Amino acid sequence: MAVNVAVVGATGAVGDLIRKVLVERSFPIKSIKFLASEKSAGKPVEFAGKQYTVEPIRAEAFAGVQIVLSSTPGSVSKEFSPIAAKAGAIVVDNSSAWRMDPDCPLVVPEVNADQLHHIKKGIVANPNCVAIPLCVALKPLHDISPVKRIVVATYQSSSGKGAKGLVDFNAQVSAWAAGKPVPAPTAHRAQLAGNVITLDWTLDPNGFTEEENKVINETKKILGDATIGVSPTCVRVPVKVAHSEAVTVEFARPISVADARAALAKAPGVVFMDDVKGEFPQPIHAEGSDHTFVGRVRQDPSNPNALCLWVVADNLRKGAASNAVQCAEELVKRGIVK
Ligand SMILES: NC(=O)c1ccc[n+]([C@@H]2O[C@H](COP(=O)([O-])OP(=O)(O)OC[C@H]3O[C@@H](n4cnc5c(N)ncnc54)[C@H](OP(=O)(O)O)[C@@H]3O)[C@@H](O)[C@H]2O)c1
């Protein structure tokens, strides 16, 4: 079945990739329109070799639309996603606005696509770009022995801050490499070139950043177990695209390294890279891919029930655009979109 689609936030870093991913994955489109802020109205965008004109976001634009793929700031989604849903569309939303709403499923298709049958508000939330690959990597192991506790340190790319992050990255890294004065950051909270930043997000009252609290809460919701312990430290590194994660995960019962490797090697959405053969996941492997790359599986020497692993995924694709398009594919395949 071909559907009427609207891409909202079509001019942003994630929206730009949604346009590409829809074409790459041959998403069944009857009609498509592209919306953004008033500032972008009238600008041209390319889709499948044709030029389209960006429309300003407004209620009338959603008439007849069946699926909305939205990638705007959360405040914009709070206002417009319910309007689109009321007009009859199912919204797949990339912002954090709806993720912890009990009436909105938080979906990673390889992990919990069944949640798409419980859409009460017409809105499906696309999870955080660290939580998505973490859950893709842990689900095949969780199925062998339930996850009890996760300790994760992240190495997050500049593009996690959207198009403005990449402006900072390009200006700073080129100046730094040329030995010139590094321009002051505009999107990041400190210099990124030649540096790492652990407070690149708002600090919440519990002492964790907003990003770390998303990883805590969303991982539990996606894996469907509020008792899982999650201890994250989120860090920005001078990488353009793709987030990496150093993960230590404790299970209810021990899982051998051999069993974990075998499960990961056949897990949906996972590319298992075998350190025994000298392969290990790097951001340059993940950039441009819809897969989650996993490797460096080791027994935790301090805990017989725990394993250590390394996870890398493209934050703009699997962490946002591709996961959203996969959700839309499932909505069509399962006959949820009428
Ligand atoms: N970057 C990532 O790795 C990532 C990963 C997961 C989730 N997300 C989430 O996805 C969303 C988009 O992120 P991004 O990185 O693509 O940001 P971005 O590059 O800054 O793009 C934001 C988009 O939203 C539009 N927009 C902004 N204000 C608007 C308004 N008042 N009305 C209508 N449209 C408006 C922008 O349109 P104009 O160009 O017209 O301003 C642009 O198309 C955010 O909620 C972000 O948290 C991002």
Coordinates of C-alpha atoms and ligand atoms in Angstrom, one line a residue:
M1 CA 0.0 0.0 0.0
A2 CA 1.4 3.4 -1.0
V3 CA 0.8 6.2 1.6
N4 CA 0.6 10.0 1.8
V5 CA 3.7 11.3 3.7
A6 CA 4.8 14.6 5.3
V7 CA 8.4 15.1 6.4
V8 CA 8.4 17.8 9.1
G9 CA 11.7 19.5 9.9
A10 CA 12.8 18.5 6.4
T11 CA 15.6 21.1 6.3
G12 CA 17.5 19.8 9.4
A13 CA 20.3 17.3 9.8
V14 CA 17.8 14.4 10.5
G15 CA 15.1 15.6 8.1
D16 CA 17.7 15.7 5.3
L17 CA 18.6 12.1 5.9
I18 CA 14.9 11.0 6.1
R19 CA 14.5 12.2 2.5
K20 CA 17.5 10.1 1.5
V21 CA 16.5 7.0 3.5
L22 CA 12.9 7.0 2.2
V23 CA 14.4 6.8 -1.4
E24 CA 17.1 4.2 -0.4
R25 CA 14.6 1.9 1.2
S26 CA 12.0 2.4 -1.6
F27 CA 9.3 3.4 0.9
P28 CA 5.9 3.1 -0.7
I29 CA 4.9 6.8 -1.3
K30 CA 1.6 8.0 -2.9
S31 CA 2.3 11.7 -2.2
I32 CA 5.0 13.5 -0.2
K33 CA 5.4 17.1 1.2
F34 CA 8.1 18.8 3.1
L35 CA 7.5 21.2 6.0
A36 CA 9.8 23.3 8.2
S37 CA 9.7 26.7 9.9
E38 CA 8.5 30.0 8.2
K39 CA 12.2 30.8 7.6
S40 CA 12.6 27.9 5.2
A41 CA 9.2 28.3 3.5
G42 CA 9.6 28.5 -0.3
K43 CA 13.1 26.9 -0.3
P44 CA 13.8 24.1 -2.7
V45 CA 14.5 20.5 -1.4
E46 CA 15.4 17.5 -3.6
F47 CA 13.6 14.2 -3.3
A48 CA 14.1 11.2 -5.6
G49 CA 15.6 13.4 -8.3
K50 CA 12.7 16.0 -8.2
Q51 CA 12.6 19.5 -6.7
Y52 CA 9.9 20.2 -4.1
T53 CA 9.2 23.5 -2.3
V54 CA 9.3 23.6 1.5
E55 CA 6.0 24.5 3.1
P56 CA 5.6 26.3 6.4
I57 CA 4.3 24.1 9.2
R58 CA 0.6 24.8 9.8
A59 CA -2.5 22.7 10.7
E60 CA -4.0 22.6 7.1
A61 CA -0.8 21.0 5.8
F62 CA -1.7 17.7 7.4
A63 CA -5.0 17.2 5.6
G64 CA -5.0 13.7 4.0
V65 CA -1.5 12.9 5.3
Q66 CA -1.3 9.3 6.7
I67 CA 2.3 9.2 8.1
V68 CA 4.2 12.2 9.4
L69 CA 8.0 11.8 9.9
S70 CA 8.8 14.7 12.3
S71 CA 12.3 15.9 13.3
T72 CA 11.8 19.3 14.9
P73 CA 12.7 20.7 18.3
G74 CA 10.6 19.1 21.1
S75 CA 8.6 22.4 21.6
V76 CA 7.5 22.4 18.0
S77 CA 6.5 18.7 18.2
K78 CA 4.5 19.3 21.4
E79 CA 2.4 21.8 19.4
F80 CA 2.1 20.2 16.0
S81 CA 2.3 16.4 16.5
P82 CA -1.2 16.4 18.2
I83 CA -2.6 18.6 15.4
A84 CA -1.3 16.1 12.8
A85 CA -2.6 13.1 14.8
K86 CA -6.0 14.8 15.1
A87 CA -6.0 15.3 11.3
G88 CA -5.7 11.5 11.0
A89 CA -2.0 10.9 10.6
I90 CA 0.3 8.7 12.6
V91 CA 3.3 10.8 13.6
V92 CA 6.7 9.2 14.1
D93 CA 8.5 11.8 16.1
N94 CA 12.3 12.2 16.5
S95 CA 12.2 14.7 19.4
S96 CA 12.2 13.8 23.0
A97 CA 8.8 15.4 23.6
W98 CA 6.7 12.2 23.7
R99 CA 9.3 9.5 24.6
M100 CA 8.3 9.0 28.2
D101 CA 4.5 9.5 27.6
P102 CA 2.9 6.2 28.7
D103 CA 0.4 6.6 25.8
C104 CA 3.2 6.8 23.1
P105 CA 5.2 3.7 22.2
L106 CA 8.9 4.2 22.1
V107 CA 10.0 1.9 19.3
V108 CA 13.1 0.3 18.0
P109 CA 11.8 -2.1 15.3
E110 CA 14.4 -4.9 16.0
V111 CA 13.5 -4.8 19.7
N112 CA 9.8 -3.9 20.3
A113 CA 7.9 -3.4 17.0
D114 CA 4.9 -5.1 18.7
Q115 CA 4.4 -1.8 20.6
L116 CA 3.3 -0.2 17.4
H117 CA -0.1 -1.9 18.0
H118 CA -0.6 0.3 21.1
I119 CA -0.7 3.9 19.6
K120 CA -3.2 5.8 21.8
K121 CA -2.4 9.4 20.8
G122 CA -1.5 8.9 17.1
I123 CA 2.2 9.5 18.0
V124 CA 5.1 7.0 17.9
A125 CA 8.3 8.2 19.7
N126 CA 11.6 7.5 18.1
P127 CA 14.2 7.0 20.9
N128 CA 17.4 8.8 21.8
C129 CA 20.4 8.1 19.5
V130 CA 22.4 6.4 22.3
A131 CA 19.5 4.3 23.6
I132 CA 18.6 2.9 20.1
P133 CA 21.9 1.2 19.3
L134 CA 22.3 0.1 22.9
C135 CA 19.0 -1.7 22.8
V136 CA 19.7 -3.2 19.4
A137 CA 22.9 -4.6 20.7
L138 CA 21.5 -5.8 24.1
K139 CA 18.2 -7.4 22.9
P140 CA 19.7 -10.6 21.6
L141 CA 21.6 -11.0 24.9
H142 CA 18.6 -10.0 27.0
D143 CA 16.7 -12.8 25.3
I144 CA 19.3 -15.3 26.6
S145 CA 19.5 -13.9 30.1
P146 CA 17.7 -10.8 31.4
V147 CA 19.7 -7.6 31.6
K148 CA 20.0 -6.4 35.2
R149 CA 22.4 -3.5 35.1
I150 CA 24.1 -1.4 32.4
V151 CA 27.1 0.9 32.8
V152 CA 27.8 2.9 29.6
A153 CA 30.2 5.6 28.6
T154 CA 29.5 7.3 25.3
Y155 CA 31.7 8.9 22.6
Q156 CA 29.1 11.1 20.8
S157 CA 29.7 12.9 17.5
S158 CA 29.2 16.5 16.8
S159 CA 26.2 15.9 14.5
G160 CA 24.2 14.9 17.6
K161 CA 23.7 18.7 17.9
G162 CA 22.2 18.8 14.4
A163 CA 23.1 21.1 11.5
K164 CA 24.5 23.7 13.9
G165 CA 26.8 21.2 15.6
L166 CA 28.3 20.4 12.2
V167 CA 28.9 24.1 11.5
D168 CA 31.0 24.2 14.7
F169 CA 32.8 21.0 13.9
N170 CA 33.8 22.0 10.4
A171 CA 34.9 25.5 11.4
Q172 CA 36.8 24.4 14.5
V173 CA 38.6 21.3 13.1
S174 CA 39.8 23.1 10.0
A175 CA 41.1 26.0 12.0
W176 CA 42.7 23.7 14.6
A177 CA 44.4 21.5 11.9
A178 CA 45.8 24.7 10.2
G179 CA 47.2 26.0 13.5
K180 CA 44.8 29.0 13.4
P181 CA 42.8 30.4 16.3
V182 CA 39.8 28.0 16.9
P183 CA 36.4 29.9 16.5
A184 CA 34.2 30.0 19.6
P185 CA 31.6 27.2 19.7
T186 CA 28.0 28.2 18.8
A187 CA 26.2 24.8 19.3
H188 CA 28.6 22.9 21.5
R189 CA 29.3 24.1 25.1
A190 CA 33.1 24.1 24.8
Q191 CA 35.7 23.8 22.1
L192 CA 35.4 20.4 20.4
A193 CA 38.5 20.4 18.1
G194 CA 41.2 18.6 20.0
N195 CA 39.0 18.1 23.0
V196 CA 36.3 16.1 24.6
I197 CA 33.2 17.5 26.5
T198 CA 31.2 15.8 29.1
L199 CA 28.9 18.7 29.9
D200 CA 27.6 19.3 26.3
W201 CA 24.0 19.0 27.6
T202 CA 21.9 20.7 30.2
L203 CA 22.6 19.4 33.7
D204 CA 19.5 18.0 35.4
P205 CA 18.9 18.4 39.2
N206 CA 20.0 14.7 39.8
G207 CA 23.5 15.6 38.7
F208 CA 23.2 13.7 35.4
T209 CA 22.8 15.5 32.1
E210 CA 19.6 15.6 30.2
E211 CA 21.1 13.2 27.7
E212 CA 22.2 10.8 30.4
N213 CA 18.7 10.8 31.9
K214 CA 17.3 10.0 28.4
V215 CA 19.6 7.0 28.2
I216 CA 18.5 5.8 31.7
N217 CA 14.7 6.2 31.2
E218 CA 14.4 5.2 27.5
T219 CA 16.6 2.1 27.8
K220 CA 14.3 0.7 30.5
K221 CA 11.1 1.6 28.5
I222 CA 12.4 0.0 25.3
L223 CA 13.6 -3.2 27.0
G224 CA 10.3 -3.2 28.9
D225 CA 11.8 -3.6 32.4
A226 CA 11.8 -0.6 34.8
T227 CA 14.0 -2.4 37.3
I228 CA 17.1 -2.5 35.0
G229 CA 19.8 -0.3 36.5
V230 CA 21.4 2.1 34.0
S231 CA 24.5 4.2 34.8
P232 CA 25.6 6.4 31.8
T233 CA 28.3 9.0 31.3
C234 CA 27.7 10.9 28.0
V235 CA 30.7 12.6 26.3
R236 CA 31.0 14.6 23.1
V237 CA 34.1 13.8 21.0
P238 CA 35.5 15.5 17.9
V239 CA 33.9 13.0 15.4
K240 CA 31.6 14.2 12.7
V241 CA 29.0 11.4 12.6
A242 CA 28.3 8.2 14.6
H243 CA 28.2 7.7 18.3
S244 CA 30.3 5.0 20.1
E245 CA 29.5 3.3 23.4
A246 CA 31.6 1.4 25.9
V247 CA 29.1 -0.9 27.6
T248 CA 29.4 -3.2 30.7
V249 CA 26.2 -5.2 31.1
E250 CA 25.3 -7.5 34.0
F251 CA 22.8 -10.3 33.4
A252 CA 20.6 -12.4 35.7
R253 CA 22.7 -15.4 34.8
P254 CA 26.2 -15.6 33.2
I255 CA 26.3 -15.6 29.4
S256 CA 29.5 -17.0 27.9
V257 CA 31.5 -14.9 25.5
A258 CA 31.0 -17.6 22.8
D259 CA 27.2 -17.6 23.3
A260 CA 27.1 -13.8 23.2
R261 CA 29.2 -13.7 20.0
A262 CA 27.0 -16.3 18.4
A263 CA 23.8 -14.4 19.3
L264 CA 25.2 -11.1 18.1
A265 CA 26.4 -12.5 14.8
K266 CA 22.8 -13.4 13.8
A267 CA 21.0 -10.6 15.5
P268 CA 18.7 -8.4 13.3
G269 CA 20.2 -5.0 12.6
V270 CA 23.6 -5.9 14.0
V271 CA 27.0 -6.1 12.2
F272 CA 29.2 -8.1 14.5
M273 CA 32.9 -7.3 14.1
D274 CA 35.2 -9.9 15.3
D275 CA 38.2 -8.7 17.3
V276 CA 39.7 -12.2 17.0
K277 CA 40.0 -11.5 13.3
G278 CA 41.3 -8.0 14.1
E279 CA 38.0 -6.2 13.3
F280 CA 36.5 -3.7 15.6
P281 CA 33.7 -1.1 15.1
Q282 CA 34.6 2.5 14.4
P283 CA 32.6 5.5 13.5
I284 CA 33.9 5.5 10.0
H285 CA 32.3 2.0 9.5
A286 CA 29.0 3.1 10.9
E287 CA 28.7 6.5 9.1
G288 CA 26.2 6.1 6.3
S289 CA 24.9 2.7 7.5
D290 CA 21.5 1.8 9.1
H291 CA 23.2 -1.0 11.1
T292 CA 24.5 -1.2 14.7
F293 CA 28.1 -2.3 14.8
V294 CA 29.1 -4.4 17.8
G295 CA 32.5 -5.9 18.8
R296 CA 35.1 -6.3 21.6
V297 CA 32.9 -8.8 23.5
R298 CA 34.8 -9.7 26.7
Q299 CA 34.1 -11.3 30.0
D300 CA 34.0 -8.7 32.8
P301 CA 37.0 -9.8 35.0
S302 CA 35.3 -8.3 38.1
N303 CA 31.8 -9.9 37.7
P304 CA 31.0 -13.4 36.4
N305 CA 27.5 -12.3 35.3
A306 CA 28.8 -9.4 33.2
L307 CA 30.1 -8.8 29.7
C308 CA 31.9 -5.8 28.2
L309 CA 31.2 -4.7 24.6
W310 CA 31.7 -1.8 22.2
V311 CA 28.8 -0.5 20.1
V312 CA 28.8 2.1 17.3
A313 CA 26.0 3.4 15.1
D314 CA 25.3 6.4 12.9
N315 CA 23.4 8.8 15.2
L316 CA 21.6 10.5 12.3
R317 CA 20.6 7.3 10.6
K318 CA 20.0 4.4 13.0
G319 CA 19.9 6.9 15.9
A320 CA 17.1 8.9 14.2
A321 CA 16.2 8.9 10.4
S322 CA 16.5 5.2 9.6
N323 CA 14.9 4.0 12.8
A324 CA 11.9 6.4 12.1
V325 CA 11.6 5.2 8.5
Q326 CA 11.8 1.5 9.7
C327 CA 8.9 2.3 12.2
A328 CA 6.9 3.8 9.2
E329 CA 7.6 0.6 7.2
E330 CA 6.3 -1.5 10.1
L331 CA 3.2 0.7 10.3
V332 CA 2.4 -0.1 6.7
K333 CA 3.5 -3.7 6.8
R334 CA 1.3 -4.4 9.8
G335 CA -1.7 -2.6 8.3
I336 CA -1.7 -0.1 11.2
V337 CA -1.8 2.8 8.8
K338 CA -5.1 2.9 7.0
Ligands
LIG1 N1 21.0 15.0 15.4 C1 20.9 13.8 16.0 O1 21.8 13.0 16.1 C2 19.5 13.5 16.5 C3 19.3 12.1 16.9 C4 18.1 11.8 17.4 C5 17.1 12.7 17.6 N2 17.3 14.0 17.2 C6 16.2 14.9 17.4 O2 15.6 15.2 16.1 C7 15.1 16.6 16.1 C8 15.8 17.3 14.9 O3 17.2 17.3 15.1 P1 18.3 17.8 14.0 O4 19.6 17.4 14.5 O5 17.8 17.4 12.7 O6 18.1 19.4 14.2 P2 18.3 20.6 13.2 O7 19.4 20.2 12.2 O8 18.5 21.8 14.0 O9 16.9 20.7 12.4 C9 15.7 21.1 13.0 C10 14.6 21.1 12.0 O10 13.4 21.5 12.7 C11 12.8 22.7 12.0 N3 12.3 23.7 12.8 C12 12.9 24.4 13.8 N4 12.0 25.2 14.4 C13 10.8 25.0 13.8 C14 9.6 25.7 13.9 N5 9.3 26.6 14.8 N6 8.6 25.2 13.1 C15 8.8 24.3 12.2 N7 10.0 23.7 12.0 C16 11.0 24.0 12.8 C17 14.0 23.3 11.2 O11 13.5 24.1 10.2 P3 14.3 25.4 9.7 O12 15.5 24.9 8.9 O13 13.3 26.1 8.9 O14 14.7 26.1 11.0 C18 14.8 22.0 10.8 O15 14.2 21.5 9.6 C19 15.5 17.2 17.5 O16 14.3 17.1 18.3 C20 16.6 16.3 18.0 O17 16.7 16.3 19.4 C21 18.5 14.4 16.7

